[in-house]
Amino acid sequence: MKKIIFALLFLPALLLAQQTSNELIRVKDLIPDIVLDLKYNTVNNFTHQKLYTTNECYLLLDAVKKLKVVQDSLRNVTSLNGVSYPKGLSIKIWDGYRPRAVQYLMWDIMPDPSFVADPNSGSNHNRGGAVDLTLVDRATGKELKMPTGFDDFTPAASHSFNLLTPEVKANRAFLLNMMVNVGGFQMYDAEWWHYNVAGAGNYPLQDFQMK
Ligand SMILES: [Zn+2]
C-alpha cells in the first residue's frame, strides 16, 4: 500500500519531467517566417566582434513552441496604437541560445556582471531558455519604435523607464503583453528585449556550436 501511495504522489512530477526536454531546436524549423538578426553574428554589438559563425538561432523546444503561439497572433495584428500594419507584425530575434564558450569570450571583453552574466554561473541564453527580441512590420521589415536598441546598457532599457513617447511606451507594453500573457514567458525588468521561458534556470548550461 505504501508503495502505491508513493507512486501516486510522484506520478505528476514524473509526467512533468517527461514533458520537458533539454533539446535545442532551430527556431526557423517551427516558425519559418520569423525574422533573425543575430547581433553577435555581426560586429554590431557591444564587443565590436563577430562572436557567432552563423545566423541560425536555436532555443529549447518549449521556448520555440511558445514563440510560435506569439508569432501566430502577431500575423493578425494589422493596427496598433493608431499605426497601420497591413500585413501584420512579426518577431525579430536578436539573440537566443548562446554557447557557453561565447559567454567566456564576452566576460573576457567585459568582466562586469551588470553588463554580462558571469560564465561560471552562466546565462539563461547558455541554456537556450532566453530570447532577445523586438517587433517588425511584416510589410516593410522595419522595427517598431522601442525605447532603445539592443544591448543598450542604460536606464532606458528598463521596463520601469517611462520618459518615452506614448507610442514607444505602448509598443513596449504590447510586446510585454504578448510575451507574458500569450506566450507565457517571464520578463526581465532591466532589459525590455529579454524574455525567459518559465523555469529557465532548471535547464543545463550547454556549449555546442550552432551550424
Ligand atoms: Zn538576453
PDB file of C-alpha atoms and ligand atoms in Angstrom:
ATOM      1  CA  MET A   1       0.000   0.000   0.000  1.00  0.00           C
ATOM      2  CA  LYS A   2       2.793   2.349   0.952  1.00  0.00           C
ATOM      3  CA  LYS A   3       4.380   1.803  -2.454  1.00  0.00           C
ATOM      4  CA  ILE A   4       1.164   2.655  -4.292  1.00  0.00           C
ATOM      5  CA  ILE A   5       0.733   5.896  -2.325  1.00  0.00           C
ATOM      6  CA  PHE A   6       4.359   6.792  -3.053  1.00  0.00           C
ATOM      7  CA  ALA A   7       3.842   6.176  -6.781  1.00  0.00           C
ATOM      8  CA  LEU A   8       0.633   8.237  -6.830  1.00  0.00           C
ATOM      9  CA  LEU A   9       2.334  11.111  -5.024  1.00  0.00           C
ATOM     10  CA  PHE A  10       5.181  11.266  -7.500  1.00  0.00           C
ATOM     11  CA  LEU A  11       3.251  10.479 -10.686  1.00  0.00           C
ATOM     12  CA  PRO A  12       2.520  14.142 -11.565  1.00  0.00           C
ATOM     13  CA  ALA A  13       6.205  15.019 -11.104  1.00  0.00           C
ATOM     14  CA  LEU A  14       7.250  12.114 -13.328  1.00  0.00           C
ATOM     15  CA  LEU A  15       4.792  13.121 -16.054  1.00  0.00           C
ATOM     16  CA  LEU A  16       6.027  16.718 -15.894  1.00  0.00           C
ATOM     17  CA  ALA A  17       9.639  15.569 -16.196  1.00  0.00           C
ATOM     18  CA  GLN A  18       8.744  13.636 -19.330  1.00  0.00           C
ATOM     19  CA  GLN A  19       7.165  16.706 -20.895  1.00  0.00           C
ATOM     20  CA  THR A  20      10.218  18.925 -20.508  1.00  0.00           C
ATOM     21  CA  SER A  21      13.129  18.474 -22.875  1.00  0.00           C
ATOM     22  CA  ASN A  22      16.641  19.874 -22.901  1.00  0.00           C
ATOM     23  CA  GLU A  23      16.625  19.626 -26.677  1.00  0.00           C
ATOM     24  CA  LEU A  24      17.571  22.790 -28.563  1.00  0.00           C
ATOM     25  CA  ILE A  25      15.897  23.166 -31.915  1.00  0.00           C
ATOM     26  CA  ARG A  26      16.301  25.553 -34.832  1.00  0.00           C
ATOM     27  CA  VAL A  27      13.675  28.272 -34.413  1.00  0.00           C
ATOM     28  CA  LYS A  28      13.110  28.541 -38.199  1.00  0.00           C
ATOM     29  CA  ASP A  29      12.123  24.846 -38.361  1.00  0.00           C
ATOM     30  CA  LEU A  30       8.935  25.563 -36.381  1.00  0.00           C
ATOM     31  CA  ILE A  31       8.475  29.254 -37.304  1.00  0.00           C
ATOM     32  CA  PRO A  32       9.710  29.684 -40.920  1.00  0.00           C
ATOM     33  CA  ASP A  33       8.610  33.331 -41.199  1.00  0.00           C
ATOM     34  CA  ILE A  34      10.362  34.575 -38.048  1.00  0.00           C
ATOM     35  CA  VAL A  35      12.991  37.284 -38.681  1.00  0.00           C
ATOM     36  CA  LEU A  36      16.533  36.550 -37.440  1.00  0.00           C
ATOM     37  CA  ASP A  37      19.146  39.250 -36.925  1.00  0.00           C
ATOM     38  CA  LEU A  38      21.651  37.708 -34.524  1.00  0.00           C
ATOM     39  CA  LYS A  39      23.722  40.702 -33.430  1.00  0.00           C
ATOM     40  CA  TYR A  40      26.601  38.507 -32.219  1.00  0.00           C
ATOM     41  CA  ASN A  41      26.941  37.175 -35.755  1.00  0.00           C
ATOM     42  CA  THR A  42      27.915  40.737 -36.728  1.00  0.00           C
ATOM     43  CA  VAL A  43      30.351  43.321 -35.322  1.00  0.00           C
ATOM     44  CA  ASN A  44      27.331  45.480 -34.463  1.00  0.00           C
ATOM     45  CA  ASN A  45      27.275  44.544 -30.768  1.00  0.00           C
ATOM     46  CA  PHE A  46      28.864  45.795 -27.545  1.00  0.00           C
ATOM     47  CA  THR A  47      32.005  43.658 -28.076  1.00  0.00           C
ATOM     48  CA  HIS A  48      32.505  45.019 -31.630  1.00  0.00           C
ATOM     49  CA  GLN A  49      33.496  41.460 -32.552  1.00  0.00           C
ATOM     50  CA  LYS A  50      31.743  38.766 -34.559  1.00  0.00           C
ATOM     51  CA  LEU A  51      31.251  36.009 -31.973  1.00  0.00           C
ATOM     52  CA  TYR A  52      28.998  33.601 -33.934  1.00  0.00           C
ATOM     53  CA  THR A  53      29.644  31.825 -37.219  1.00  0.00           C
ATOM     54  CA  THR A  54      26.017  31.551 -38.322  1.00  0.00           C
ATOM     55  CA  ASN A  55      22.696  33.378 -38.251  1.00  0.00           C
ATOM     56  CA  GLU A  56      20.909  30.150 -37.210  1.00  0.00           C
ATOM     57  CA  CYS A  57      19.016  30.597 -33.939  1.00  0.00           C
ATOM     58  CA  TYR A  58      18.403  27.705 -31.536  1.00  0.00           C
ATOM     59  CA  LEU A  59      16.184  27.618 -28.422  1.00  0.00           C
ATOM     60  CA  LEU A  60      14.677  25.000 -26.123  1.00  0.00           C
ATOM     61  CA  LEU A  61      11.781  23.198 -27.796  1.00  0.00           C
ATOM     62  CA  ASP A  62       9.401  24.594 -25.157  1.00  0.00           C
ATOM     63  CA  ALA A  63      10.540  28.165 -25.880  1.00  0.00           C
ATOM     64  CA  VAL A  64      10.084  27.745 -29.649  1.00  0.00           C
ATOM     65  CA  LYS A  65       6.594  26.289 -29.212  1.00  0.00           C
ATOM     66  CA  LYS A  66       5.635  29.302 -27.091  1.00  0.00           C
ATOM     67  CA  LEU A  67       7.197  31.781 -29.521  1.00  0.00           C
ATOM     68  CA  LYS A  68       5.144  30.160 -32.279  1.00  0.00           C
ATOM     69  CA  VAL A  69       1.945  30.968 -30.375  1.00  0.00           C
ATOM     70  CA  VAL A  70       3.068  34.608 -30.140  1.00  0.00           C
ATOM     71  CA  GLN A  71       4.049  34.766 -33.835  1.00  0.00           C
ATOM     72  CA  ASP A  72       0.702  33.215 -34.872  1.00  0.00           C
ATOM     73  CA  SER A  73      -1.078  36.059 -33.055  1.00  0.00           C
ATOM     74  CA  LEU A  74       1.225  38.792 -34.367  1.00  0.00           C
ATOM     75  CA  ARG A  75       0.473  37.936 -38.020  1.00  0.00           C
ATOM     76  CA  ASN A  76      -3.102  39.122 -37.422  1.00  0.00           C
ATOM     77  CA  VAL A  77      -2.239  42.441 -35.750  1.00  0.00           C
ATOM     78  CA  THR A  78      -2.838  44.921 -38.576  1.00  0.00           C
ATOM     79  CA  SER A  79      -3.144  48.037 -36.454  1.00  0.00           C
ATOM     80  CA  LEU A  80      -1.526  49.083 -33.214  1.00  0.00           C
ATOM     81  CA  ASN A  81      -1.681  52.368 -31.325  1.00  0.00           C
ATOM     82  CA  GLY A  82      -3.085  54.157 -34.357  1.00  0.00           C
ATOM     83  CA  VAL A  83      -0.395  52.841 -36.744  1.00  0.00           C
ATOM     84  CA  SER A  84      -1.464  50.544 -39.593  1.00  0.00           C
ATOM     85  CA  TYR A  85       0.443  47.321 -40.380  1.00  0.00           C
ATOM     86  CA  PRO A  86      -1.481  45.889 -43.359  1.00  0.00           C
ATOM     87  CA  LYS A  87       0.457  42.593 -43.409  1.00  0.00           C
ATOM     88  CA  GLY A  88       0.664  42.249 -39.637  1.00  0.00           C
ATOM     89  CA  LEU A  89       3.651  42.061 -37.310  1.00  0.00           C
ATOM     90  CA  SER A  90       6.491  39.594 -36.728  1.00  0.00           C
ATOM     91  CA  ILE A  91       9.056  38.785 -34.083  1.00  0.00           C
ATOM     92  CA  LYS A  92      12.675  39.688 -34.876  1.00  0.00           C
ATOM     93  CA  ILE A  93      15.209  37.770 -32.776  1.00  0.00           C
ATOM     94  CA  TRP A  94      18.474  39.452 -31.763  1.00  0.00           C
ATOM     95  CA  ASP A  95      19.808  36.533 -29.705  1.00  0.00           C
ATOM     96  CA  GLY A  96      18.714  33.103 -28.498  1.00  0.00           C
ATOM     97  CA  TYR A  97      20.874  30.148 -27.469  1.00  0.00           C
ATOM     98  CA  ARG A  98      24.465  31.308 -26.897  1.00  0.00           C
ATOM     99  CA  PRO A  99      27.297  28.735 -26.486  1.00  0.00           C
ATOM    100  CA  ARG A 100      28.931  28.932 -23.075  1.00  0.00           C
ATOM    101  CA  ALA A 101      32.329  29.431 -24.756  1.00  0.00           C
ATOM    102  CA  VAL A 102      30.974  32.691 -26.174  1.00  0.00           C
ATOM    103  CA  GLN A 103      29.875  33.697 -22.656  1.00  0.00           C
ATOM    104  CA  TYR A 104      33.529  33.315 -21.553  1.00  0.00           C
ATOM    105  CA  LEU A 105      34.664  35.432 -24.531  1.00  0.00           C
ATOM    106  CA  MET A 106      32.187  38.183 -23.609  1.00  0.00           C
ATOM    107  CA  TRP A 107      33.363  38.048 -19.993  1.00  0.00           C
ATOM    108  CA  ASP A 108      36.983  38.458 -21.127  1.00  0.00           C
ATOM    109  CA  ILE A 109      35.973  41.575 -23.053  1.00  0.00           C
ATOM    110  CA  MET A 110      33.659  42.993 -20.358  1.00  0.00           C
ATOM    111  CA  PRO A 111      34.034  41.370 -16.908  1.00  0.00           C
ATOM    112  CA  ASP A 112      31.199  43.376 -15.398  1.00  0.00           C
ATOM    113  CA  PRO A 113      28.140  41.469 -14.111  1.00  0.00           C
ATOM    114  CA  SER A 114      25.867  44.448 -14.763  1.00  0.00           C
ATOM    115  CA  PHE A 115      26.586  44.026 -18.492  1.00  0.00           C
ATOM    116  CA  VAL A 116      27.359  40.307 -18.925  1.00  0.00           C
ATOM    117  CA  ALA A 117      26.344  37.194 -16.952  1.00  0.00           C
ATOM    118  CA  ASP A 118      29.341  35.571 -15.251  1.00  0.00           C
ATOM    119  CA  PRO A 119      30.128  32.458 -17.344  1.00  0.00           C
ATOM    120  CA  ASN A 120      30.868  30.467 -14.167  1.00  0.00           C
ATOM    121  CA  SER A 121      27.209  30.656 -13.186  1.00  0.00           C
ATOM    122  CA  GLY A 122      26.074  31.001 -16.808  1.00  0.00           C
ATOM    123  CA  SER A 123      23.268  32.873 -18.533  1.00  0.00           C
ATOM    124  CA  ASN A 124      19.825  31.554 -19.420  1.00  0.00           C
ATOM    125  CA  HIS A 125      20.964  32.183 -23.009  1.00  0.00           C
ATOM    126  CA  ASN A 126      23.517  29.360 -22.455  1.00  0.00           C
ATOM    127  CA  ARG A 127      20.568  27.089 -21.597  1.00  0.00           C
ATOM    128  CA  GLY A 128      18.549  28.063 -24.692  1.00  0.00           C
ATOM    129  CA  GLY A 129      15.914  29.397 -22.313  1.00  0.00           C
ATOM    130  CA  ALA A 130      16.230  33.135 -23.025  1.00  0.00           C
ATOM    131  CA  VAL A 131      15.460  35.152 -26.123  1.00  0.00           C
ATOM    132  CA  ASP A 132      16.198  38.777 -27.047  1.00  0.00           C
ATOM    133  CA  LEU A 133      13.695  40.184 -29.479  1.00  0.00           C
ATOM    134  CA  THR A 134      11.742  43.090 -30.889  1.00  0.00           C
ATOM    135  CA  LEU A 135       8.820  43.549 -33.299  1.00  0.00           C
ATOM    136  CA  VAL A 136       8.860  44.357 -37.009  1.00  0.00           C
ATOM    137  CA  ASP A 137       6.292  45.413 -39.589  1.00  0.00           C
ATOM    138  CA  ARG A 138       5.858  42.383 -41.915  1.00  0.00           C
ATOM    139  CA  ALA A 139       5.236  44.645 -44.928  1.00  0.00           C
ATOM    140  CA  THR A 140       8.461  46.664 -44.652  1.00  0.00           C
ATOM    141  CA  GLY A 141      10.675  44.676 -42.245  1.00  0.00           C
ATOM    142  CA  LYS A 142      11.098  47.878 -40.246  1.00  0.00           C
ATOM    143  CA  GLU A 143      11.405  47.632 -36.484  1.00  0.00           C
ATOM    144  CA  LEU A 144       8.644  49.178 -34.388  1.00  0.00           C
ATOM    145  CA  LYS A 145       9.744  52.141 -32.282  1.00  0.00           C
ATOM    146  CA  MET A 146      11.055  50.838 -28.941  1.00  0.00           C
ATOM    147  CA  PRO A 147      12.823  52.581 -26.017  1.00  0.00           C
ATOM    148  CA  THR A 148      16.387  51.623 -27.099  1.00  0.00           C
ATOM    149  CA  GLY A 149      18.360  49.442 -29.481  1.00  0.00           C
ATOM    150  CA  PHE A 150      19.734  46.010 -28.485  1.00  0.00           C
ATOM    151  CA  ASP A 151      22.187  45.783 -25.554  1.00  0.00           C
ATOM    152  CA  ASP A 152      21.707  49.388 -24.563  1.00  0.00           C
ATOM    153  CA  PHE A 153      23.133  49.299 -21.047  1.00  0.00           C
ATOM    154  CA  THR A 154      21.387  52.454 -19.823  1.00  0.00           C
ATOM    155  CA  PRO A 155      18.364  53.011 -17.536  1.00  0.00           C
ATOM    156  CA  ALA A 156      16.239  53.479 -20.689  1.00  0.00           C
ATOM    157  CA  ALA A 157      16.417  49.706 -21.287  1.00  0.00           C
ATOM    158  CA  SER A 158      14.404  49.041 -18.111  1.00  0.00           C
ATOM    159  CA  HIS A 159      10.674  48.361 -18.110  1.00  0.00           C
ATOM    160  CA  SER A 160      10.383  50.961 -15.344  1.00  0.00           C
ATOM    161  CA  PHE A 161      11.825  53.759 -17.525  1.00  0.00           C
ATOM    162  CA  ASN A 162       8.967  55.991 -18.602  1.00  0.00           C
ATOM    163  CA  LEU A 163      10.420  59.147 -20.180  1.00  0.00           C
ATOM    164  CA  LEU A 164       9.134  57.890 -23.516  1.00  0.00           C
ATOM    165  CA  THR A 165       6.649  58.955 -26.180  1.00  0.00           C
ATOM    166  CA  PRO A 166       3.180  57.380 -25.844  1.00  0.00           C
ATOM    167  CA  GLU A 167       3.818  55.289 -28.996  1.00  0.00           C
ATOM    168  CA  VAL A 168       7.095  53.815 -27.698  1.00  0.00           C
ATOM    169  CA  LYS A 169       5.574  53.128 -24.284  1.00  0.00           C
ATOM    170  CA  ALA A 170       2.604  51.398 -25.906  1.00  0.00           C
ATOM    171  CA  ASN A 171       4.819  49.286 -28.215  1.00  0.00           C
ATOM    172  CA  ARG A 172       6.912  48.077 -25.260  1.00  0.00           C
ATOM    173  CA  ALA A 173       3.738  47.282 -23.289  1.00  0.00           C
ATOM    174  CA  PHE A 174       2.264  45.422 -26.276  1.00  0.00           C
ATOM    175  CA  LEU A 175       5.388  43.242 -26.637  1.00  0.00           C
ATOM    176  CA  LEU A 176       5.334  42.566 -22.881  1.00  0.00           C
ATOM    177  CA  ASN A 177       1.672  41.577 -23.006  1.00  0.00           C
ATOM    178  CA  MET A 178       2.217  39.252 -25.986  1.00  0.00           C
ATOM    179  CA  MET A 179       5.248  37.539 -24.478  1.00  0.00           C
ATOM    180  CA  VAL A 180       3.891  37.164 -20.929  1.00  0.00           C
ATOM    181  CA  ASN A 181       0.139  36.720 -21.378  1.00  0.00           C
ATOM    182  CA  VAL A 182       0.074  34.976 -24.771  1.00  0.00           C
ATOM    183  CA  GLY A 183       3.442  33.185 -24.760  1.00  0.00           C
ATOM    184  CA  GLY A 184       3.799  32.528 -21.021  1.00  0.00           C
ATOM    185  CA  PHE A 185       7.358  33.919 -20.912  1.00  0.00           C
ATOM    186  CA  GLN A 186       8.831  35.804 -17.957  1.00  0.00           C
ATOM    187  CA  MET A 187      10.044  39.372 -18.364  1.00  0.00           C
ATOM    188  CA  TYR A 188      13.395  40.728 -17.161  1.00  0.00           C
ATOM    189  CA  ASP A 189      12.987  44.190 -15.681  1.00  0.00           C
ATOM    190  CA  ALA A 190      16.411  45.606 -16.713  1.00  0.00           C
ATOM    191  CA  GLU A 191      16.074  44.772 -20.442  1.00  0.00           C
ATOM    192  CA  TRP A 192      12.798  45.284 -22.341  1.00  0.00           C
ATOM    193  CA  TRP A 193      14.012  42.924 -25.135  1.00  0.00           C
ATOM    194  CA  HIS A 194      14.925  39.926 -22.917  1.00  0.00           C
ATOM    195  CA  TYR A 195      12.436  37.151 -22.030  1.00  0.00           C
ATOM    196  CA  ASN A 196      12.967  33.856 -20.187  1.00  0.00           C
ATOM    197  CA  VAL A 197      10.995  30.666 -20.629  1.00  0.00           C
ATOM    198  CA  ALA A 198       9.416  29.634 -17.279  1.00  0.00           C
ATOM    199  CA  GLY A 199      11.859  27.609 -15.175  1.00  0.00           C
ATOM    200  CA  ALA A 200      14.774  28.500 -17.491  1.00  0.00           C
ATOM    201  CA  GLY A 201      17.282  28.171 -14.639  1.00  0.00           C
ATOM    202  CA  ASN A 202      16.497  24.444 -14.294  1.00  0.00           C
ATOM    203  CA  TYR A 203      17.831  23.592 -17.758  1.00  0.00           C
ATOM    204  CA  PRO A 204      21.511  22.663 -18.226  1.00  0.00           C
ATOM    205  CA  LEU A 205      24.167  25.079 -19.494  1.00  0.00           C
ATOM    206  CA  GLN A 206      25.212  23.978 -22.997  1.00  0.00           C
ATOM    207  CA  ASP A 207      28.201  24.567 -25.214  1.00  0.00           C
ATOM    208  CA  PHE A 208      27.577  23.172 -28.684  1.00  0.00           C
ATOM    209  CA  GLN A 209      28.285  25.405 -31.657  1.00  0.00           C
ATOM    210  CA  MET A 210      25.391  26.418 -33.930  1.00  0.00           C
ATOM    211  CA  LYS A 211      25.580  25.372 -37.576  1.00  0.00           C
TER     212      LYS A 211
HETATM  213 ZN    ZN B   1      19.083  38.415 -23.277  1.00  0.00          ZN
END
